Short mmCIF file of C-alpha atoms and ligand atoms in Angstrom, two decimals:
data_model
loop_
_atom_site.label_atom_id
_atom_site.label_comp_id
_atom_site.label_asym_id
_atom_site.label_seq_id
_atom_site.Cartn_x
_atom_site.Cartn_y
_atom_site.Cartn_z
CA UNK B 1 136.83 85.02 146.29
CA UNK B 2 133.86 86.63 144.49
CA UNK B 3 134.54 89.58 142.00
CA UNK B 4 132.00 92.06 142.31
CA UNK B 5 130.66 94.42 139.48
CA UNK B 6 130.57 98.17 140.70
CA UNK B 7 126.99 98.55 140.47
CA UNK B 8 124.86 99.90 143.07
CA UNK B 9 123.50 96.73 144.52
CA UNK B 10 126.78 95.30 144.82
CA UNK B 11 128.41 98.44 146.22
CA UNK B 12 125.45 97.85 149.00
CA UNK B 13 126.89 94.40 149.84
CA UNK B 14 130.39 95.44 150.01
CA UNK B 15 129.33 98.02 152.37
CA UNK B 16 127.09 95.80 154.81
CA UNK B 17 130.34 93.59 154.98
CA UNK B 18 132.40 96.28 155.91
CA UNK B 19 129.92 97.84 158.28
CA UNK B 20 130.10 94.45 159.99
CA UNK B 21 133.85 94.25 160.62
CA UNK B 22 134.53 92.06 157.38
CA UNK B 23 137.42 92.84 155.05
CA UNK B 24 136.88 93.66 151.58
CA UNK B 25 139.27 94.05 148.43
CA UNK B 26 138.44 97.51 146.79
CA UNK B 27 139.91 99.40 143.74
CA UNK B 28 141.63 102.83 144.51
CA UNK B 29 143.45 105.14 141.67
CA UNK B 30 146.86 103.89 143.14
CA UNK B 31 146.65 99.94 143.54
CA UNK B 32 143.91 97.76 144.82
CA UNK B 33 143.56 97.91 148.62
CA UNK B 34 142.56 95.47 151.27
CA UNK B 35 139.73 97.84 153.26
CA UNK B 36 138.07 97.61 156.77
CA UNK B 37 136.51 100.07 158.99
CA UNK B 38 139.24 102.23 160.12
CA UNK B 39 137.59 102.65 163.45
CA UNK B 40 136.99 98.86 164.16
CA UNK B 41 139.70 96.97 165.80
CA UNK B 42 138.47 93.63 164.47
CA UNK B 43 138.40 94.60 160.85
CA UNK B 44 142.08 96.07 161.23
CA UNK B 45 143.14 92.86 162.86
CA UNK B 46 141.54 90.94 159.77
CA UNK B 47 143.53 92.93 157.46
CA UNK B 48 146.81 92.45 159.18
CA UNK B 49 145.98 88.64 159.07
CA UNK B 50 144.86 88.43 155.33
CA UNK B 51 147.87 89.61 154.10
CA UNK B 52 150.60 88.09 156.85
CA UNK B 53 151.39 91.93 157.58
CA UNK B 54 153.42 92.55 160.63
CA UNK B 55 151.73 95.11 163.33
CA UNK B 56 154.65 97.31 163.02
CA UNK B 57 153.66 98.56 159.43
CA UNK B 58 150.74 101.19 160.00
CA UNK B 59 147.99 101.42 157.52
CA UNK B 60 146.56 104.48 155.40
CA UNK B 61 143.19 105.68 156.22
CA UNK B 62 141.03 106.40 153.78
CA UNK B 63 138.70 109.42 154.05
CA UNK B 64 136.70 111.80 151.76
CA UNK B 65 138.12 114.85 153.62
CA UNK B 66 140.56 116.12 156.55
CA UNK B 67 138.10 116.93 158.70
CA UNK B 68 136.69 113.51 158.81
CA UNK B 69 135.42 113.52 162.44
CA UNK B 70 138.07 111.45 164.86
CA UNK B 71 140.61 110.52 162.13
CA UNK B 72 143.14 113.57 162.42
CA UNK B 73 143.90 115.18 165.89
CA UNK B 74 144.30 118.64 166.64
CA UNK B 75 146.39 120.35 164.20
CA UNK B 76 149.10 123.49 165.17
CA UNK B 77 147.99 126.36 162.86
CA UNK B 78 151.11 126.20 160.38
CA UNK B 79 150.53 122.63 160.15
CA UNK B 80 146.63 122.90 159.49
CA UNK B 81 147.53 125.38 157.14
CA UNK B 82 150.24 123.16 155.04
CA UNK B 83 147.85 120.20 155.17
CA UNK B 84 145.05 122.15 153.91
CA UNK B 85 147.07 123.70 150.97
CA UNK B 86 148.05 120.52 150.15
CA UNK B 87 145.02 118.40 150.29
CA UNK B 88 143.44 121.33 148.18
CA UNK B 89 145.94 120.92 145.46
CA UNK B 90 146.28 116.88 145.20
CA UNK B 91 142.99 115.55 146.75
CA UNK B 92 141.50 113.48 145.75
CA UNK B 93 144.18 111.52 144.47
CA UNK B 94 147.49 109.79 145.25
CA UNK B 95 148.83 111.60 148.03
CA UNK B 96 148.73 110.50 151.58
CA UNK B 97 149.49 112.81 154.61
CA UNK B 98 150.87 111.66 158.17
CA UNK B 99 149.59 114.13 160.68
CA UNK B 100 148.54 113.67 164.29
CA UNK B 101 146.20 110.86 164.99
CA UNK B 102 142.64 111.51 165.89
CA UNK B 103 140.76 109.81 169.05
CA UNK B 104 138.95 107.36 167.09
CA UNK B 105 141.91 105.68 165.25
CA UNK B 106 142.61 102.42 167.19
CA UNK B 107 146.50 101.70 167.85
CA UNK B 108 146.48 98.80 165.45
CA UNK B 109 145.92 101.53 162.18
CA UNK B 110 149.19 103.39 163.45
CA UNK B 111 151.48 100.83 164.64
CA UNK B 112 150.99 102.60 167.91
CA UNK B 113 152.37 106.05 166.64
CA UNK B 114 151.19 109.44 167.61
CA UNK B 115 150.21 109.97 163.93
CA UNK B 116 147.81 108.87 161.32
CA UNK B 117 148.40 108.42 157.54
CA UNK B 118 145.16 109.59 155.68
CA UNK B 119 144.20 109.73 152.06
CA UNK B 120 141.25 110.88 149.94
CA UNK B 121 141.19 108.28 147.11
CA UNK B 122 139.81 109.54 143.73
CA UNK B 123 138.45 106.01 142.41
CA UNK B 124 134.67 106.32 142.74
CA UNK B 125 134.32 103.03 144.06
CA UNK B 126 136.67 103.89 147.06
CA UNK B 127 134.69 107.31 147.57
CA UNK B 128 131.27 105.31 147.48
CA UNK B 129 132.61 102.79 150.00
CA UNK B 130 133.97 105.23 152.25
CA UNK B 131 130.76 107.65 152.08
CA UNK B 132 128.76 104.75 152.91
CA UNK B 133 130.78 103.28 155.66
CA UNK B 134 132.91 105.83 156.96
CA UNK B 135 136.76 106.07 156.87
CA UNK B 136 138.27 102.87 155.60
CA UNK B 137 141.86 101.60 156.72
CA UNK B 138 143.43 99.83 153.44
CA UNK B 139 146.89 98.64 152.64
CA UNK B 140 147.35 97.24 149.42
CA UNK B 141 145.73 93.88 148.52
CA UNK B 142 148.91 91.80 148.39
CA UNK B 143 150.45 89.15 150.74
CA UNK B 144 153.06 91.47 152.73
CA UNK B 145 156.15 92.26 150.71
CA UNK B 146 154.87 91.06 147.39
CA UNK B 147 154.11 93.05 144.41
CA UNK B 148 150.88 95.28 144.68
CA UNK B 149 147.87 94.30 142.73
CA UNK B 150 146.71 96.91 139.67
CA UNK B 151 143.48 94.81 138.70
CA UNK B 152 141.09 92.62 140.23
CA UNK B 153 142.73 89.58 138.76
CA UNK B 154 145.72 90.66 140.34
CA UNK B 155 143.75 90.64 143.80
CA UNK B 156 142.47 87.34 143.21
CA UNK B 157 145.84 86.03 142.58
CA UNK B 158 147.31 87.32 145.79
CA UNK B 159 144.11 87.03 148.22
CA UNK B 160 142.00 84.96 146.38
CA UNK B 161 141.89 82.04 149.10
CA UNK B 162 141.87 84.32 151.99
CA UNK B 163 139.33 87.22 151.23
CA UNK B 164 135.65 86.72 150.02
CA UNK B 165 135.04 89.74 148.15
CA UNK B 166 136.85 91.85 145.59
CA UNK B 167 135.02 95.12 143.81
CA UNK B 168 136.10 95.20 140.51
CA UNK B 169 136.83 98.93 139.62
CA UNK B 170 138.86 98.11 136.47
CA UNK B 171 142.81 98.51 136.13
CA UNK B 172 144.31 101.20 138.54
CA UNK B 173 144.57 104.65 136.60
CA UNK B 174 147.53 105.53 138.63
CA UNK B 175 149.08 102.19 139.12
CA UNK B 176 151.62 102.97 141.98
CA UNK B 177 151.09 103.45 145.76
CA UNK B 178 150.57 107.15 146.80
CA UNK B 179 153.31 109.61 147.90
CA UNK B 180 153.58 109.66 151.78
CA UNK B 181 154.39 113.26 153.10
CA UNK B 182 154.81 113.91 156.74
CA UNK B 183 153.64 117.35 158.29
CA UNK B 184 155.22 118.69 161.15
CA UNK B 185 154.01 121.03 163.59
CA UNK B 186 155.69 123.97 162.05
CA UNK B 187 154.23 123.01 158.70
CA UNK B 188 157.29 121.26 157.53
CA UNK B 189 157.28 118.75 155.16
CA UNK B 190 158.79 115.46 154.94
CA UNK B 191 158.73 112.81 152.00
CA UNK B 192 158.60 109.51 153.43
CA UNK B 193 157.80 107.82 150.30
CA UNK B 194 157.70 108.49 146.82
CA UNK B 195 154.81 107.56 144.77
CA UNK B 196 152.10 108.31 142.53
CA UNK B 197 152.08 112.34 143.05
CA UNK B 198 155.51 113.64 141.65
CA UNK B 199 157.36 115.79 144.62
CA UNK B 200 160.88 116.08 144.60
CA UNK B 201 162.96 115.09 147.83
CA UNK B 202 164.12 117.94 149.52
CA UNK B 203 167.82 118.11 148.49
CA UNK B 204 170.09 117.49 151.53
CA UNK B 205 166.93 116.67 153.76
CA UNK B 206 167.18 114.08 156.31
CA UNK B 207 166.52 110.48 155.12
CA UNK B 208 163.46 109.81 156.74
CA UNK B 209 161.55 106.47 156.10
CA UNK B 210 158.46 105.55 156.84
CA UNK B 211 157.84 102.43 159.28
CA UNK B 212 157.02 99.23 157.28
CA UNK B 213 159.41 100.83 154.31
CA UNK B 214 161.45 97.84 154.08
CA UNK B 215 164.19 97.43 151.93
CA UNK B 216 162.86 94.47 150.26
CA UNK B 217 159.45 94.93 149.08
CA UNK B 218 157.33 94.61 145.89
CA UNK B 219 159.22 91.12 145.45
CA UNK B 220 158.65 89.02 142.71
CA UNK B 221 159.32 85.20 143.03
CA UNK B 222 162.17 85.18 140.81
CA UNK B 223 165.38 87.34 141.23
CA UNK B 224 165.39 90.77 139.72
CA UNK B 225 168.63 92.40 138.53
CA UNK B 226 169.44 95.49 136.42
CA UNK B 227 170.41 95.51 133.09
CA UNK B 228 174.09 95.74 133.00
CA UNK B 229 177.17 94.83 130.67
CA UNK B 230 177.30 91.36 131.53
CA UNK B 231 174.34 89.13 130.95
CA UNK B 232 173.07 87.12 133.95
CA UNK B 233 173.01 83.26 133.85
CA UNK B 234 169.75 81.46 132.79
CA UNK B 235 166.85 82.40 130.80
CA UNK B 236 166.01 86.28 130.63
CA UNK B 237 162.66 87.81 131.32
CA UNK B 238 163.11 91.72 130.48
CA UNK B 239 161.72 94.34 131.40
CA UNK B 240 162.38 97.41 129.37
CA UNK B 241 161.65 101.16 128.99
CA UNK B 242 162.87 101.55 125.81
CA UNK B 243 161.75 99.72 122.88
CA UNK B 244 165.12 99.82 121.33
CA UNK B 245 166.69 98.20 124.52
CA UNK B 246 163.87 95.48 124.17
CA UNK B 247 165.09 94.93 120.31
CA UNK B 248 168.72 94.44 121.48
CA UNK B 249 168.30 91.90 124.30
CA UNK B 250 167.59 88.41 124.10
CA UNK B 251 164.65 87.18 126.21
CA UNK B 252 162.12 84.35 126.81
CA UNK B 253 159.69 87.19 127.71
CA UNK B 254 159.68 91.25 126.98
CA UNK B 255 157.42 93.64 128.65
CA UNK B 256 157.95 97.05 127.14
CA UNK B 257 156.79 100.20 129.54
CA UNK B 258 157.50 102.67 127.11
CA UNK B 259 159.57 106.03 127.97
CA UNK B 260 156.16 108.53 128.95
CA UNK B 261 156.63 107.78 132.89
CA UNK B 262 152.93 108.21 133.70
CA UNK B 263 151.89 105.08 131.05
CA UNK B 264 154.96 103.25 132.62
CA UNK B 265 153.91 103.68 136.21
CA UNK B 266 150.22 102.29 135.28
CA UNK B 267 152.09 98.99 133.50
CA UNK B 268 154.62 98.24 135.96
CA UNK B 269 153.43 96.08 138.38
CA UNK B 270 151.33 93.98 135.98
CA UNK B 271 154.46 93.38 133.86
CA UNK B 272 156.36 92.58 136.82
CA UNK B 273 153.80 89.90 137.55
CA UNK B 274 153.71 88.82 133.91
CA UNK B 275 157.61 88.47 134.02
CA UNK B 276 157.10 86.48 137.42
CA UNK B 277 154.62 84.20 135.68
CA UNK B 278 156.44 83.27 132.68
CA UNK B 279 159.36 80.40 131.80
CA UNK B 280 162.42 82.29 132.79
CA UNK B 281 165.07 81.96 135.39
CA UNK B 282 165.85 85.69 136.26
CA UNK B 283 164.30 89.11 135.43
CA UNK B 284 166.36 91.49 134.04
CA UNK B 285 165.15 95.24 134.29
CA UNK B 286 166.39 98.30 132.62
CA UNK B 287 166.63 100.99 135.03
CA UNK B 288 164.31 103.78 134.67
CA UNK B 289 165.24 106.39 132.28
CA UNK B 290 164.82 109.48 134.41
CA UNK B 291 164.23 110.29 138.44
CA UNK B 292 162.14 113.06 137.41
CA UNK B 293 158.44 113.21 138.00
CA UNK B 294 157.00 109.48 138.51
CA UNK B 295 160.72 108.31 137.94
CA UNK B 296 161.71 108.63 141.56
CA UNK B 297 158.77 106.19 142.44
CA UNK B 298 159.25 103.96 139.91
CA UNK B 299 163.12 103.39 140.19
CA UNK B 300 162.15 103.01 144.17
CA UNK B 301 159.62 100.43 143.34
CA UNK B 302 162.09 98.60 141.18
CA UNK B 303 165.35 99.21 143.59
CA UNK B 304 163.04 97.58 146.44
CA UNK B 305 162.10 94.40 143.82
CA UNK B 306 165.61 93.85 143.30
CA UNK B 307 166.75 94.07 146.71
CA UNK B 308 168.85 91.02 148.09
CA UNK B 309 168.36 89.29 145.07
P1 AMP W 401 150.45 100.30 152.14
O1 AMP W 401 148.94 100.92 152.06
O2 AMP W 401 150.84 98.96 151.88
O3 AMP W 401 151.14 101.46 150.93
O4 AMP W 401 151.31 101.18 153.45
C1 AMP W 401 151.10 102.30 154.05
C2 AMP W 401 152.35 102.84 154.24
O5 AMP W 401 152.35 104.16 154.76
C3 AMP W 401 153.33 102.00 155.28
O6 AMP W 401 153.92 100.82 155.51
C4 AMP W 401 154.11 103.45 155.95
O7 AMP W 401 155.10 103.21 155.40
C5 AMP W 401 153.37 104.42 155.58
N1 AMP W 401 152.90 104.98 157.13
C6 AMP W 401 151.47 104.44 157.61
N2 AMP W 401 151.04 105.23 158.79
C7 AMP W 401 152.23 106.03 158.90
C8 AMP W 401 152.59 107.00 159.92
N3 AMP W 401 151.85 107.32 160.99
N4 AMP W 401 153.51 107.45 159.98
C9 AMP W 401 154.56 107.40 158.79
N5 AMP W 401 154.36 106.66 157.70
C10 AMP W 401 153.30 105.79 157.88
MG1 MG W 402 151.54 97.77 150.41
#
């Protein structure tokens, strides 16, 4: 895999590859994505193949604006008002809207659903490539079910033998995948995935999950358990939020995320990767100290990383 600097020349190279139906790994502010032209079925098939992603798991289509031709279908008046309000408040940024699908989006991008997931990314490299190529479908640039990459080096570790190019846009500013919200015909909102935009789940609302939201995801190779009363057997790699926790638990390697949840989110996946790679038998994670703000999304990722371990 070749790592490209985000210069005008190299972006032109990446854009040419995307226009030719190839895939290129690109930075976004959430995590690195494996991008392909959203309307090109060959490109979409290459995304699924490179990731070993099952085709029932739909992709997010990256646009510059809600009205990108052919992406989103006709909207009911209240649906349009709600979508425009959310886009005004959070775009460009880590919020994905699930809306009726437009005529140019192939089945492969939506897993055959009548809806499409759309997002306008904030990262200048992602925006430049969408401007040059058109809408880009891009799931996270990791093998299916594994930890999302938040740097170009992480992408090389995940897909280095399967994808030819990654554009290096530096470490991701948010570090968690986008929040996904479905916008219904009457403008009603359903949180499908907590993520980089802090939105509270409606209390008592229906527990709807996005397709592809499997219980085991973001999985390290080592087992991950939560810090509890009894110490697990074996050598421990510790993921702590509170520096005081790090000071009191003995571990082969410790990563301290800190108590500022935005900073913790930014470092979470890189810390998990480092702990997964170290000489320990088990990762022990301190539960996220809060569910407020980004705490909801961080706790969600840790629970999925622990699932079935
Ligand atoms: P990723 O890009 O890897 O973060 O995955 C994108 C996620 O978006 C999928 O796993 C789904 O959970 C969700 N998604 C994409 N399209 C739809 C849709 N039409 N309806 C509901 N959820 C969707
Ligand atoms: Mg993913």
